PDB file of C-alpha atoms and ligand atoms in Angstrom:
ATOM      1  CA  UNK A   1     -12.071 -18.698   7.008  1.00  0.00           C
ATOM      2  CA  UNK A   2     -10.534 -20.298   3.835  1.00  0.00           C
ATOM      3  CA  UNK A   3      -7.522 -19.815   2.398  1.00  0.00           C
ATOM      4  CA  UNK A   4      -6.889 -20.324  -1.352  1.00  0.00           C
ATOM      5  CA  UNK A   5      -3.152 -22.016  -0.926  1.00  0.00           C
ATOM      6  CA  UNK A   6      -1.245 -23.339  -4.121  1.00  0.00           C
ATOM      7  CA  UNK A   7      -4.504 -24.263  -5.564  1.00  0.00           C
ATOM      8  CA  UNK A   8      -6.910 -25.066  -3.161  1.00  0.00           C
ATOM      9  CA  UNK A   9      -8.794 -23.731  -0.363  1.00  0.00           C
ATOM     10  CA  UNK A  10      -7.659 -25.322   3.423  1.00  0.00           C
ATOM     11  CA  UNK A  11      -8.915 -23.854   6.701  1.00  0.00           C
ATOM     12  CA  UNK A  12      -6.910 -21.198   7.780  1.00  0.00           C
ATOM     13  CA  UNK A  13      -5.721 -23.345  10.867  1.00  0.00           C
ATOM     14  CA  UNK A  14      -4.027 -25.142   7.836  1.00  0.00           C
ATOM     15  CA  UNK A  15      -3.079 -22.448   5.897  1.00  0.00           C
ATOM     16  CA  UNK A  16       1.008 -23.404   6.432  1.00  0.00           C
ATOM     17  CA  UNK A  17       3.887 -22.733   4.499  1.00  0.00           C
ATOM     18  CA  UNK A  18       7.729 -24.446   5.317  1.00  0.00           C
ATOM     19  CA  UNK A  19      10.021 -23.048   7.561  1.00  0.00           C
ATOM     20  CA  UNK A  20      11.833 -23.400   4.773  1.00  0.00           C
ATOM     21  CA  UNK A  21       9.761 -20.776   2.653  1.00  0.00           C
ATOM     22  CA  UNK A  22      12.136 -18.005   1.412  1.00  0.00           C
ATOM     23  CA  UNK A  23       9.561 -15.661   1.862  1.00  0.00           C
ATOM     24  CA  UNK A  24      10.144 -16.872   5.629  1.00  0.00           C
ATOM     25  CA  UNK A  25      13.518 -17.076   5.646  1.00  0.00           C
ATOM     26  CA  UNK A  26      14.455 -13.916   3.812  1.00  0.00           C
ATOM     27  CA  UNK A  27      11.558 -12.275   2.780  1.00  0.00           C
ATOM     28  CA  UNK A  28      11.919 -13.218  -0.592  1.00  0.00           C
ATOM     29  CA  UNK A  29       8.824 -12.737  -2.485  1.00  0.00           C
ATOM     30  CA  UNK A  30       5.847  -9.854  -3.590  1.00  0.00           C
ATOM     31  CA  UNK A  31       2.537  -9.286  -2.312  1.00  0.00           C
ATOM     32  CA  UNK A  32      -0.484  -7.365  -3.363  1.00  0.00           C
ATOM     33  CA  UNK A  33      -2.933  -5.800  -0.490  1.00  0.00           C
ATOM     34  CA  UNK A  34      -6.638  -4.823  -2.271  1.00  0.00           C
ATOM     35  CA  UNK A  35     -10.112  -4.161  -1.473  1.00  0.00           C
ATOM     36  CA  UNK A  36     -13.451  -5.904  -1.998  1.00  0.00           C
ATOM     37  CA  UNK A  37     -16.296  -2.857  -1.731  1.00  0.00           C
ATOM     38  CA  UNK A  38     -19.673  -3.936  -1.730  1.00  0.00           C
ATOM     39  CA  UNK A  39     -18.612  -6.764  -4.008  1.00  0.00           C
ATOM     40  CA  UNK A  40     -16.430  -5.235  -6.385  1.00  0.00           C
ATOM     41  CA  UNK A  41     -12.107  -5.631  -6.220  1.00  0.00           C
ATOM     42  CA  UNK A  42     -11.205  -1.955  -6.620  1.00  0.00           C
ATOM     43  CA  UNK A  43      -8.770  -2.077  -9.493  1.00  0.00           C
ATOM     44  CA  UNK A  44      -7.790  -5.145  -9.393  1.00  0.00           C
ATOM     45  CA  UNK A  45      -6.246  -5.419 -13.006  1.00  0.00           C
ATOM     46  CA  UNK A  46      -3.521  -2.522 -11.571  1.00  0.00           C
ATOM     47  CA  UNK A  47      -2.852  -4.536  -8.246  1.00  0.00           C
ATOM     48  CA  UNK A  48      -1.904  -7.555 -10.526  1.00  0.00           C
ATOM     49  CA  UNK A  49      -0.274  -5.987 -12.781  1.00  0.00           C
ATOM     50  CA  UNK A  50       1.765  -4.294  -9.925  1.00  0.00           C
ATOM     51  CA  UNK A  51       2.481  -7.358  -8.727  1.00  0.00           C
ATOM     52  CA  UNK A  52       3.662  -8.843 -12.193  1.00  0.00           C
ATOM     53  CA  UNK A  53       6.593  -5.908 -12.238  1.00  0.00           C
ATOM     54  CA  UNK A  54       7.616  -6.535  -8.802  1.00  0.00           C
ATOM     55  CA  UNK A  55       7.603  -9.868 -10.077  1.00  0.00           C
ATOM     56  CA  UNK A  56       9.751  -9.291 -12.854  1.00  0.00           C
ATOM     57  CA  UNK A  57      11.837  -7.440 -10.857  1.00  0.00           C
ATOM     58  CA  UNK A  58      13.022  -9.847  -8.411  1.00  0.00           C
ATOM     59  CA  UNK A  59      13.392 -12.486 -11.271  1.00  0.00           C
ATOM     60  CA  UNK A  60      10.689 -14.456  -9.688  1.00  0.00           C
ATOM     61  CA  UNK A  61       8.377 -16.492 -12.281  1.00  0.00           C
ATOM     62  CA  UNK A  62       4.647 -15.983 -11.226  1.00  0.00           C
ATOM     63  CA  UNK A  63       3.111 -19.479 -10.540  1.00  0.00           C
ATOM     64  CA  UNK A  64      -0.320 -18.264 -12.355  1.00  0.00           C
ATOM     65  CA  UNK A  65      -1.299 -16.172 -15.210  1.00  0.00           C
ATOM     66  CA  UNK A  66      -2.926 -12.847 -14.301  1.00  0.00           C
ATOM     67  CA  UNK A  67      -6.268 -14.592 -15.688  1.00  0.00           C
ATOM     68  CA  UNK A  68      -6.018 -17.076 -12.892  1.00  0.00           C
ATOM     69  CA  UNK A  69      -4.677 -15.161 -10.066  1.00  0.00           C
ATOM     70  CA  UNK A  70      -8.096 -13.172 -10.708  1.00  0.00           C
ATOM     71  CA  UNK A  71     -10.124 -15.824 -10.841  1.00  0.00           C
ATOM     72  CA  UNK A  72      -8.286 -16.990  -7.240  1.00  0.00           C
ATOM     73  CA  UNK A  73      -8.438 -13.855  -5.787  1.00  0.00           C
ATOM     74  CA  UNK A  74     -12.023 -13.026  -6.551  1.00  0.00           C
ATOM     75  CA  UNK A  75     -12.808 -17.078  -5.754  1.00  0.00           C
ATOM     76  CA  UNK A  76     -11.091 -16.278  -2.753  1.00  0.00           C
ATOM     77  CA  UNK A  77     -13.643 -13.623  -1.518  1.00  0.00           C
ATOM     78  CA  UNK A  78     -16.798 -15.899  -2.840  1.00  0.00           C
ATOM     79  CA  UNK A  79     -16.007 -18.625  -0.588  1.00  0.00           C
ATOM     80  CA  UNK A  80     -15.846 -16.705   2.618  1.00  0.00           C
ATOM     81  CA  UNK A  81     -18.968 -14.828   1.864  1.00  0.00           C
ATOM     82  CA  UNK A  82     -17.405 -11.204   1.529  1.00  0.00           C
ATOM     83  CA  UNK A  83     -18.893  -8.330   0.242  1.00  0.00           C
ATOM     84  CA  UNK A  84     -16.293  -6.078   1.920  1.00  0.00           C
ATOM     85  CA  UNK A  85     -12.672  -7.142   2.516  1.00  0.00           C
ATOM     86  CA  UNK A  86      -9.263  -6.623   2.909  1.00  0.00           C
ATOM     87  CA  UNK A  87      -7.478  -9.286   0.388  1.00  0.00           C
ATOM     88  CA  UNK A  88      -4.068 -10.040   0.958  1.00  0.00           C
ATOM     89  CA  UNK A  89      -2.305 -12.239  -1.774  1.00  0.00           C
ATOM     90  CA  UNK A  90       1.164 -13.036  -1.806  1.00  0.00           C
ATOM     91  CA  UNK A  91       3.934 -15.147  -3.939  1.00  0.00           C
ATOM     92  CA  UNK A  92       6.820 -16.260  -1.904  1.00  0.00           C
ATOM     93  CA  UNK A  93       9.842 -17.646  -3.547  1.00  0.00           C
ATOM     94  CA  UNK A  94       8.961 -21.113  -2.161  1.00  0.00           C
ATOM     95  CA  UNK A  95      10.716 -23.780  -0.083  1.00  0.00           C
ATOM     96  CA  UNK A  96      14.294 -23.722  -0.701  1.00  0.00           C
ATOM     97  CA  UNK A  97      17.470 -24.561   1.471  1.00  0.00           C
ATOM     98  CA  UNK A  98      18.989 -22.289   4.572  1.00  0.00           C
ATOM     99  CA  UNK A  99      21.379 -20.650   1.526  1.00  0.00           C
ATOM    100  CA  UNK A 100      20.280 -17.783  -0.502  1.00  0.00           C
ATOM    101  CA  UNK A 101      20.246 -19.327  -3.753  1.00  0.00           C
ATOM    102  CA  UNK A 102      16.618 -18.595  -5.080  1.00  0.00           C
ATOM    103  CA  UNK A 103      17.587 -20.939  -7.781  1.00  0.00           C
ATOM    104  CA  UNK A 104      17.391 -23.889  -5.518  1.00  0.00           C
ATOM    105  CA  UNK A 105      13.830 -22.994  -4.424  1.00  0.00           C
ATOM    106  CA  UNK A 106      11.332 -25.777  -5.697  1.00  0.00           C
ATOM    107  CA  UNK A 107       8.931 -23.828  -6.618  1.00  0.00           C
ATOM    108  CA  UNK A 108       7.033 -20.228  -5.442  1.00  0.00           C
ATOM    109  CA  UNK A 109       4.206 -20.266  -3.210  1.00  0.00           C
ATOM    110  CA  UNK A 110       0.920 -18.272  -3.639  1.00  0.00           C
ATOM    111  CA  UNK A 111      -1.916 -17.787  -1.068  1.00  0.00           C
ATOM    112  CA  UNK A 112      -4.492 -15.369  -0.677  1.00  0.00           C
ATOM    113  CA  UNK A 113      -6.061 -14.398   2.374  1.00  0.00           C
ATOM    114  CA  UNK A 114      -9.340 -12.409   1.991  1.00  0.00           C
ATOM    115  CA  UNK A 115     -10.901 -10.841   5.984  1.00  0.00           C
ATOM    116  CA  UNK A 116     -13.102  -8.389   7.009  1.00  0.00           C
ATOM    117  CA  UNK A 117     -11.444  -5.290   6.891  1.00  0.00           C
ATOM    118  CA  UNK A 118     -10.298  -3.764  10.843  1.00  0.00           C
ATOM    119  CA  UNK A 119     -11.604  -0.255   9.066  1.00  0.00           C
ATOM    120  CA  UNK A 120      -9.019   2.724  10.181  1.00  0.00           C
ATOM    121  CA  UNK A 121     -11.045   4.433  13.481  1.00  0.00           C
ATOM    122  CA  UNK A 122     -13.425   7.240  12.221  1.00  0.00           C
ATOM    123  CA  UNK A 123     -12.252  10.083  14.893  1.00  0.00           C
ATOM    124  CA  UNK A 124      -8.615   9.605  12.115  1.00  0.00           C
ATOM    125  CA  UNK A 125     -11.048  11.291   9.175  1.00  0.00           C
ATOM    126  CA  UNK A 126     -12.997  13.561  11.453  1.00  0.00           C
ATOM    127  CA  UNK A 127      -9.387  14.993  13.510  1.00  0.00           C
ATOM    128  CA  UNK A 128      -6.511  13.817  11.167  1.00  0.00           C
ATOM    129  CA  UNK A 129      -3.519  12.627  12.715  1.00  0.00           C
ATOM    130  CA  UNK A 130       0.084  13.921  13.695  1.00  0.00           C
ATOM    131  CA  UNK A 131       2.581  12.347  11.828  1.00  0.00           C
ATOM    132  CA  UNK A 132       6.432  12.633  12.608  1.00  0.00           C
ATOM    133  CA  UNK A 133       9.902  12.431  10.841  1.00  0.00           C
ATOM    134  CA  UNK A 134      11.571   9.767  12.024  1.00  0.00           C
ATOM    135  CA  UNK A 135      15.596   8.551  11.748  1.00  0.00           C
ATOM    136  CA  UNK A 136      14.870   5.275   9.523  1.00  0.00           C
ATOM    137  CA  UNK A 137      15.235   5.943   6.083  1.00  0.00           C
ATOM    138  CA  UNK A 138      13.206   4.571   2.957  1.00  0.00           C
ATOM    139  CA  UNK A 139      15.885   2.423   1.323  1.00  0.00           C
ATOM    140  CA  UNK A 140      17.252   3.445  -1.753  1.00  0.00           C
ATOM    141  CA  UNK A 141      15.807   2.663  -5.057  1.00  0.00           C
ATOM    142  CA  UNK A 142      19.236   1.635  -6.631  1.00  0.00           C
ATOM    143  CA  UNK A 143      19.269  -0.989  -3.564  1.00  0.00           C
ATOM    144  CA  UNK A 144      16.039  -2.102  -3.990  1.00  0.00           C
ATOM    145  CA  UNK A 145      13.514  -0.457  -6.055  1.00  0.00           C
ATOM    146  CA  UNK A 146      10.294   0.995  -4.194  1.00  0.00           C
ATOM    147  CA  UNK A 147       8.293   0.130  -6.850  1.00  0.00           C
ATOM    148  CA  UNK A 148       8.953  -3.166  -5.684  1.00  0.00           C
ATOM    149  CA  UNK A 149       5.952  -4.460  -3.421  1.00  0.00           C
ATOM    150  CA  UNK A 150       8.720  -6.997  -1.470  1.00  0.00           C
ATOM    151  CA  UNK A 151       7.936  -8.928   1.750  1.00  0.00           C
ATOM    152  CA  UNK A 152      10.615  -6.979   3.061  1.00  0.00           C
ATOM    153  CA  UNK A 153       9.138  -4.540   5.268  1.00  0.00           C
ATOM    154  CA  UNK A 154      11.670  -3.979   8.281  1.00  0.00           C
ATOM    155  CA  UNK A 155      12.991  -0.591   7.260  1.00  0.00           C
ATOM    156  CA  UNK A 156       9.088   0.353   7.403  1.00  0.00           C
ATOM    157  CA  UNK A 157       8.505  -1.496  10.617  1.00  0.00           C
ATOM    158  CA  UNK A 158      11.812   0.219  11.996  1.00  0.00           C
ATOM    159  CA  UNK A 159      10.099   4.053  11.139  1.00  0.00           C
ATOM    160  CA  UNK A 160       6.568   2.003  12.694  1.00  0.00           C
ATOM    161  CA  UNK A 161       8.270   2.023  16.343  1.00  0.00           C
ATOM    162  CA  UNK A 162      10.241   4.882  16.348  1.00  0.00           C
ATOM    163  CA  UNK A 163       6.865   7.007  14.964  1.00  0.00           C
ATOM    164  CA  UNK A 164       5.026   5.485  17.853  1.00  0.00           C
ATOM    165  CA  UNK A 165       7.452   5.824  20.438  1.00  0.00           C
ATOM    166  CA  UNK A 166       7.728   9.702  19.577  1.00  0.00           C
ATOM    167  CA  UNK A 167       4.169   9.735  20.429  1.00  0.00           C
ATOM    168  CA  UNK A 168       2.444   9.392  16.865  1.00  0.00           C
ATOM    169  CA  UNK A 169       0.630   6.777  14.752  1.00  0.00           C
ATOM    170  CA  UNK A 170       2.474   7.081  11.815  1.00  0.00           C
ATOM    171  CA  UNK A 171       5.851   8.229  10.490  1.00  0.00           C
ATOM    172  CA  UNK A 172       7.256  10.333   7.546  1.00  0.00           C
ATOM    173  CA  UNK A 173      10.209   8.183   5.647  1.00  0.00           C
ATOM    174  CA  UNK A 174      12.228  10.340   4.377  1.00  0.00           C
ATOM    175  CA  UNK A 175      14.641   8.744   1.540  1.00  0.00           C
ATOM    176  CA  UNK A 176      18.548   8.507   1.582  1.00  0.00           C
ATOM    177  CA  UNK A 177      18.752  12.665   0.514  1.00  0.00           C
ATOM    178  CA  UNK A 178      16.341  14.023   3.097  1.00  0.00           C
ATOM    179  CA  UNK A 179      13.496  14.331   0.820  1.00  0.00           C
ATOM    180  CA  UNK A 180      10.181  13.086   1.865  1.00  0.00           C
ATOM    181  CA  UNK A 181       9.592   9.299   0.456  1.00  0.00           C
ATOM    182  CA  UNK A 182       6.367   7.845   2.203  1.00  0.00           C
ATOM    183  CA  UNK A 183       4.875   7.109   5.284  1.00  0.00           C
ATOM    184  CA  UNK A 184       5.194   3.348   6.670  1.00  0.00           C
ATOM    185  CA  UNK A 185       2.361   1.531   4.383  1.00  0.00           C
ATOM    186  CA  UNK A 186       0.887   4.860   2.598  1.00  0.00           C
ATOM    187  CA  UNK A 187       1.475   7.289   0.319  1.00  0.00           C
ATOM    188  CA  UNK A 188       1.819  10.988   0.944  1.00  0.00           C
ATOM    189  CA  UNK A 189       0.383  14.037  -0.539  1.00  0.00           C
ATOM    190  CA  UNK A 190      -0.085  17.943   0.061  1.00  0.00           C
ATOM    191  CA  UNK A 191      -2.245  20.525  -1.278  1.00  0.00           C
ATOM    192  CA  UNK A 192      -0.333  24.012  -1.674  1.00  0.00           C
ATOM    193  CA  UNK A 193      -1.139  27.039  -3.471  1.00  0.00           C
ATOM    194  CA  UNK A 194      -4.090  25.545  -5.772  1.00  0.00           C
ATOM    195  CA  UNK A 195      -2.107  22.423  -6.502  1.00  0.00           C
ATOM    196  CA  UNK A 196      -1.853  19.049  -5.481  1.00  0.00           C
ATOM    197  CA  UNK A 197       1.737  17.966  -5.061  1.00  0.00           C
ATOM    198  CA  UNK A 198       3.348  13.696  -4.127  1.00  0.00           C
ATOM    199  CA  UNK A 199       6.964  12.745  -4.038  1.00  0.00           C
ATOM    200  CA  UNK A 200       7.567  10.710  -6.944  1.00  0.00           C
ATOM    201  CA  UNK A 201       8.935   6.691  -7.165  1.00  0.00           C
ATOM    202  CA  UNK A 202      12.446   7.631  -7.800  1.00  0.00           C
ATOM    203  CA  UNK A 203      12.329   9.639  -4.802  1.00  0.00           C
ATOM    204  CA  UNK A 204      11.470   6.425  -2.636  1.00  0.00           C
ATOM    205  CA  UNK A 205       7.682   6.227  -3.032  1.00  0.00           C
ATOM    206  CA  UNK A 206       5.854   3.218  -3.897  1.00  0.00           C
ATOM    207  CA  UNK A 207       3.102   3.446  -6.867  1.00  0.00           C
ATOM    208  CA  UNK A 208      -0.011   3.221  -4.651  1.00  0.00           C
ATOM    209  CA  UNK A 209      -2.380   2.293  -6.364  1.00  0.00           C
ATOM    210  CA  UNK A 210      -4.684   4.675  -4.136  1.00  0.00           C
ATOM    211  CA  UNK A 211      -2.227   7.185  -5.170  1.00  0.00           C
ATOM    212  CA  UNK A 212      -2.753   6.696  -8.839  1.00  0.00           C
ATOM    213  CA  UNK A 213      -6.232   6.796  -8.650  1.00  0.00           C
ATOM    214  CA  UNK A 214      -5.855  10.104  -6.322  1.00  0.00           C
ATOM    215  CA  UNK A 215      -4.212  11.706 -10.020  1.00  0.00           C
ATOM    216  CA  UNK A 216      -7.793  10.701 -11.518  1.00  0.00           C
ATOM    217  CA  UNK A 217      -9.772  12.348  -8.947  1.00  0.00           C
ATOM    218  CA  UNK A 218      -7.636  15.546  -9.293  1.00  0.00           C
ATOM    219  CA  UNK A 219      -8.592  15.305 -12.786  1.00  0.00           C
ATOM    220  CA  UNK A 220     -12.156  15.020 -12.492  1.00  0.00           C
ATOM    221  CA  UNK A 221     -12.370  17.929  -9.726  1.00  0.00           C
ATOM    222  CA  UNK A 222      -9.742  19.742 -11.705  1.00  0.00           C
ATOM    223  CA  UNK A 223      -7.300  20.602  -9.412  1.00  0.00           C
ATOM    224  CA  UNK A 224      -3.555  20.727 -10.750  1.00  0.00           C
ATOM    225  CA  UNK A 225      -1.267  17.779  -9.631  1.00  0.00           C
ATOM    226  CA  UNK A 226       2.020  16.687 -10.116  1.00  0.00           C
ATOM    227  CA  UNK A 227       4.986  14.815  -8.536  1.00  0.00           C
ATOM    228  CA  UNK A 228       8.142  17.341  -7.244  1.00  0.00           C
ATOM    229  CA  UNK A 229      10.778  16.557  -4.492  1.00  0.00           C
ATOM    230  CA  UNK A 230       9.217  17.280  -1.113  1.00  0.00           C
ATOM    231  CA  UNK A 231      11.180  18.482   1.512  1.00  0.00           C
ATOM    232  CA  UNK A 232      10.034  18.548   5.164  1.00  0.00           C
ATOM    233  CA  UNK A 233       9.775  22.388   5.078  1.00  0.00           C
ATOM    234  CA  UNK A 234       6.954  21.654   1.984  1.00  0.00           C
ATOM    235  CA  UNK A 235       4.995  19.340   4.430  1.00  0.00           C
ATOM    236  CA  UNK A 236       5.021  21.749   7.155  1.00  0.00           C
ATOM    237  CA  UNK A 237       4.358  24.509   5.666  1.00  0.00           C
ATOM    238  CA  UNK A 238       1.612  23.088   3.366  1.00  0.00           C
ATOM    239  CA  UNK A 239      -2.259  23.968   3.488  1.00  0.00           C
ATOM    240  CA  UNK A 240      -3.737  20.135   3.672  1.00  0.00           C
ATOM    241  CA  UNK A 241      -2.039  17.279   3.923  1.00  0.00           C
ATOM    242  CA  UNK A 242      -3.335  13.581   3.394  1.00  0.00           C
ATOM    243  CA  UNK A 243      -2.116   9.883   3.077  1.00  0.00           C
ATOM    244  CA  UNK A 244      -3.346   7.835   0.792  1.00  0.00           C
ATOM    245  CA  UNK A 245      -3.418   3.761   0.756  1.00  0.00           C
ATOM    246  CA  UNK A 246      -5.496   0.836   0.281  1.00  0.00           C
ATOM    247  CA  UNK A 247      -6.804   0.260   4.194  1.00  0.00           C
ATOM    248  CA  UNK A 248      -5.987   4.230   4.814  1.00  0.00           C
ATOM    249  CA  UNK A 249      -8.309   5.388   1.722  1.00  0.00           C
ATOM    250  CA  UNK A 250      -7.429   9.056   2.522  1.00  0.00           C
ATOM    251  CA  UNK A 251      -6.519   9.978   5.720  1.00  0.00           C
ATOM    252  CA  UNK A 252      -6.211  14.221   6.912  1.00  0.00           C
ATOM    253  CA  UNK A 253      -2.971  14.509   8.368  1.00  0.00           C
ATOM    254  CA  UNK A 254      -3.133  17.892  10.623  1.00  0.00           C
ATOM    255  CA  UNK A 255       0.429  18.404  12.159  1.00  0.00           C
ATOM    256  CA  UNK A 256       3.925  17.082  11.390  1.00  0.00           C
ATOM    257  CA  UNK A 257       6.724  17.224  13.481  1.00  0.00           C
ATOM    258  CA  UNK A 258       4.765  19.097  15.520  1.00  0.00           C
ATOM    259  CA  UNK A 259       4.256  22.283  13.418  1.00  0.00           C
ATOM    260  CA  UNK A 260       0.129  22.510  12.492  1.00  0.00           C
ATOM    261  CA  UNK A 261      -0.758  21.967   9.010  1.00  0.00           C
ATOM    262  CA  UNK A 262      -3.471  24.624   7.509  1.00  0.00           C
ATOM    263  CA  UNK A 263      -6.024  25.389  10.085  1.00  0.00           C
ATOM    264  CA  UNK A 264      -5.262  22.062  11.998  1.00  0.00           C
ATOM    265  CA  UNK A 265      -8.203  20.496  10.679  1.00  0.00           C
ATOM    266  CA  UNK A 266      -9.157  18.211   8.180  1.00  0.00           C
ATOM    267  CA  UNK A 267      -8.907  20.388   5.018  1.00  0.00           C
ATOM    268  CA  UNK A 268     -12.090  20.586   2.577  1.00  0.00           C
ATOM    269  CA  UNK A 269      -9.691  19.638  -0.702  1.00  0.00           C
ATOM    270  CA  UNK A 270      -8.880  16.259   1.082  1.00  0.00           C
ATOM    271  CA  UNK A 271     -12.431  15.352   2.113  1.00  0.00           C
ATOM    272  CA  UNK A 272     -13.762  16.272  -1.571  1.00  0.00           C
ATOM    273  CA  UNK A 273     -10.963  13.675  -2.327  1.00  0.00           C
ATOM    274  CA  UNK A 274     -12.203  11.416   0.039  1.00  0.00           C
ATOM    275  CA  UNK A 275     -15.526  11.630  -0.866  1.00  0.00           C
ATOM    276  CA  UNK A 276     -14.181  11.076  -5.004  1.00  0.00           C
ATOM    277  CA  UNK A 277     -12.908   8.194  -3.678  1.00  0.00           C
ATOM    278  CA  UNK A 278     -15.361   6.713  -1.862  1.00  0.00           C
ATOM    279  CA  UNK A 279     -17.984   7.126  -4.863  1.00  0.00           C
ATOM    280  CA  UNK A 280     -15.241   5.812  -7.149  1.00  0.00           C
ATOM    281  CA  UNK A 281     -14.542   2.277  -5.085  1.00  0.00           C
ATOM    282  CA  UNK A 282     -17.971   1.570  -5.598  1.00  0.00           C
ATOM    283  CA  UNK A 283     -18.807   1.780  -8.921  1.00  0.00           C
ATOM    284  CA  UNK A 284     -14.979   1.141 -10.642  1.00  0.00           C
ATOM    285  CA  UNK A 285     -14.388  -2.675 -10.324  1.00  0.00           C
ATOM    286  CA  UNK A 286     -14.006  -6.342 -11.319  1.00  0.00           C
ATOM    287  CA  UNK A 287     -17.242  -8.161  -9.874  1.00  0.00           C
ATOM    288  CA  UNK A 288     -16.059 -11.150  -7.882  1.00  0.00           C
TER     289      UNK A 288
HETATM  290  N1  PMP B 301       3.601   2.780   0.427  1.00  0.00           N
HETATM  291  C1  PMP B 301       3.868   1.587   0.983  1.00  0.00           C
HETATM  292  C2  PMP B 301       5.237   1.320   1.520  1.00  0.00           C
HETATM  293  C3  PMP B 301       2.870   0.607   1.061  1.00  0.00           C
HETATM  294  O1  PMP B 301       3.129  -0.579   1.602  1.00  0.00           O
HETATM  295  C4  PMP B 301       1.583   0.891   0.535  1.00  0.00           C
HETATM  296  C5  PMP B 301       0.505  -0.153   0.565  1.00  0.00           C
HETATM  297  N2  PMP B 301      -0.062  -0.324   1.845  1.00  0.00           N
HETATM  298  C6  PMP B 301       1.341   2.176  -0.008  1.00  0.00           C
HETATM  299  C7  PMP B 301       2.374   3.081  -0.069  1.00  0.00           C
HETATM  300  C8  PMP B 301       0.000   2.539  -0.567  1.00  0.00           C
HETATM  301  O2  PMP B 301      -0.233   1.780  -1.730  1.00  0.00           O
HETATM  302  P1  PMP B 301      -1.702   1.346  -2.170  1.00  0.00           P
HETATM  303  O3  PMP B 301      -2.465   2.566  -2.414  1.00  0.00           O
HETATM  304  O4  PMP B 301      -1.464   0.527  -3.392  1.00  0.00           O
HETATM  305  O5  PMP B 301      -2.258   0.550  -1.037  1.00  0.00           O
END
């Protein structure tokens, strides 16, 4: 496998950065997680432009223009031979010293790793899953934004473990006023009363871009959507749920905290959404 690295492709058993990378030492840097379907980077234009505001927002100059870190990423995917990936590209602040000081950091660090995608097992689409509240909440937005794609993933890797040791493969974050925020790495949705219904980003969500292009689909099947505070109660009590993200596409959820959602099946307004979104990866695209 190679790795595009500052500018050039290396093996990936020399694919290194410093121990004295900030993204390393304090997870200090943005990263971008996309899709390659059948040869075509599903919106790849949003993903880097998502990455250019979470960017901005830690005050971290981009090494390359958006032009470039296109042609990289889609150079990236041409080397190893992919058709069908799982790209991961990220911009670390760069090699600095054991301080904070970002200022004192050379110069940021960008590598892209593109790899077959471990797809999410099928029996997840066919019998949902059972997610669970857990204690670890989604930080809040005035502390760090959620918008912000950061390399800082421990309060997500804290509701991870505590999801899994309760039993279930995923976990509902709820955000610093007990509304529902996220799951760990996805985005959340339900489908009540003719309407489908997502916590916003000011409520501790991050703009998935599988979540934005969820708000198309509604459009084209015409079913109402809309952002609105979420409280447990909502999830529970819902008539579908799903999660949305770039390696989950859509994924039923069937229970949460252990109440049934709907029927307790996948419901059929999430697999017409699914099945939007799987015609949709194919066809909307850059061409690597
Ligand atoms: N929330 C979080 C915290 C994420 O890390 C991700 C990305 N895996 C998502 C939601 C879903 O975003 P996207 O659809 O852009 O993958």
């Amino acid at each position: 496998m190679k790795i595009y690295l500052d500018g050039k492709f290396v093996d990936q058993a020399d694919a290194k950065v410093s121990v004295f990378d900030h993204g390393l030492l304090y997870g200090d840097g943005v990263f971008e997680g996309i899709r390659l379907y059948d040869g075509n980077i599903f919106r790849l234009d949003e993903h880097l432009e998502r990455l250019e505001y979470s960017a901005k927002a830690i005050l971290l100059d981009l090494p390359l223009s958006r032009a470039e870190i296109s042609k990289a990423t889609c150079e990236t995917c041409r080397v190893n031979g992919l058709k069908d990936a799982y790209i991961r590209l990220v911009v670390t602040r760069g090699v600095g010293d054991l301080g904070l000081s970002p200022w004192l950091c050379s110069k940021p660090s960008i590598f892209i790793i593109a790899t077959k995608i471990a797809l999410y097992p099928q029996e997840h689409y066919d019998n949902g899953l059972s997610l669970v509240t857990v204690a670890s909440r989604r930080v809040n937005p005035a502390a760090l934004p959620s918008t912000v794609k950061s390399l800082n993933y421990l309060n997500n890797i804290l509701a991870k473990i505590e999801a899994r040791q309760a039993g279930a493969l995923e976990a509902i974050m709820l955000n610093d006023q007990g509304y529902v925020a996220e799951c760990t790495a996805d985005n959340v949705f339900i489908f009540h009363k003719g309407e489908l219904i997502t916590p916003s980003a000011s409520q501790g969500a991050l703009n998935g871009i599988t979540r934005g292009s969820i708000f198309s689909i509604a459009a084209e099947l015409g079913i109402p959507i809309r952002e609105a505070n979420l409280t447990r109660y909502d999830l529970w009590c819902s008539e579908e749920c799903f999660m949305t993200g770039t390696a989950a596409e859509v994924v039923p959820v069937v229970k949460v905290d252990g109440r049934t959602v709907g029927s307790g099946r996948p419901g059929p307004v999430t697999a017409r959404v699914l099945a939007s979104f799987r015609r949709r990866v194919l066809v909307e695209g850059t061409r690597i």
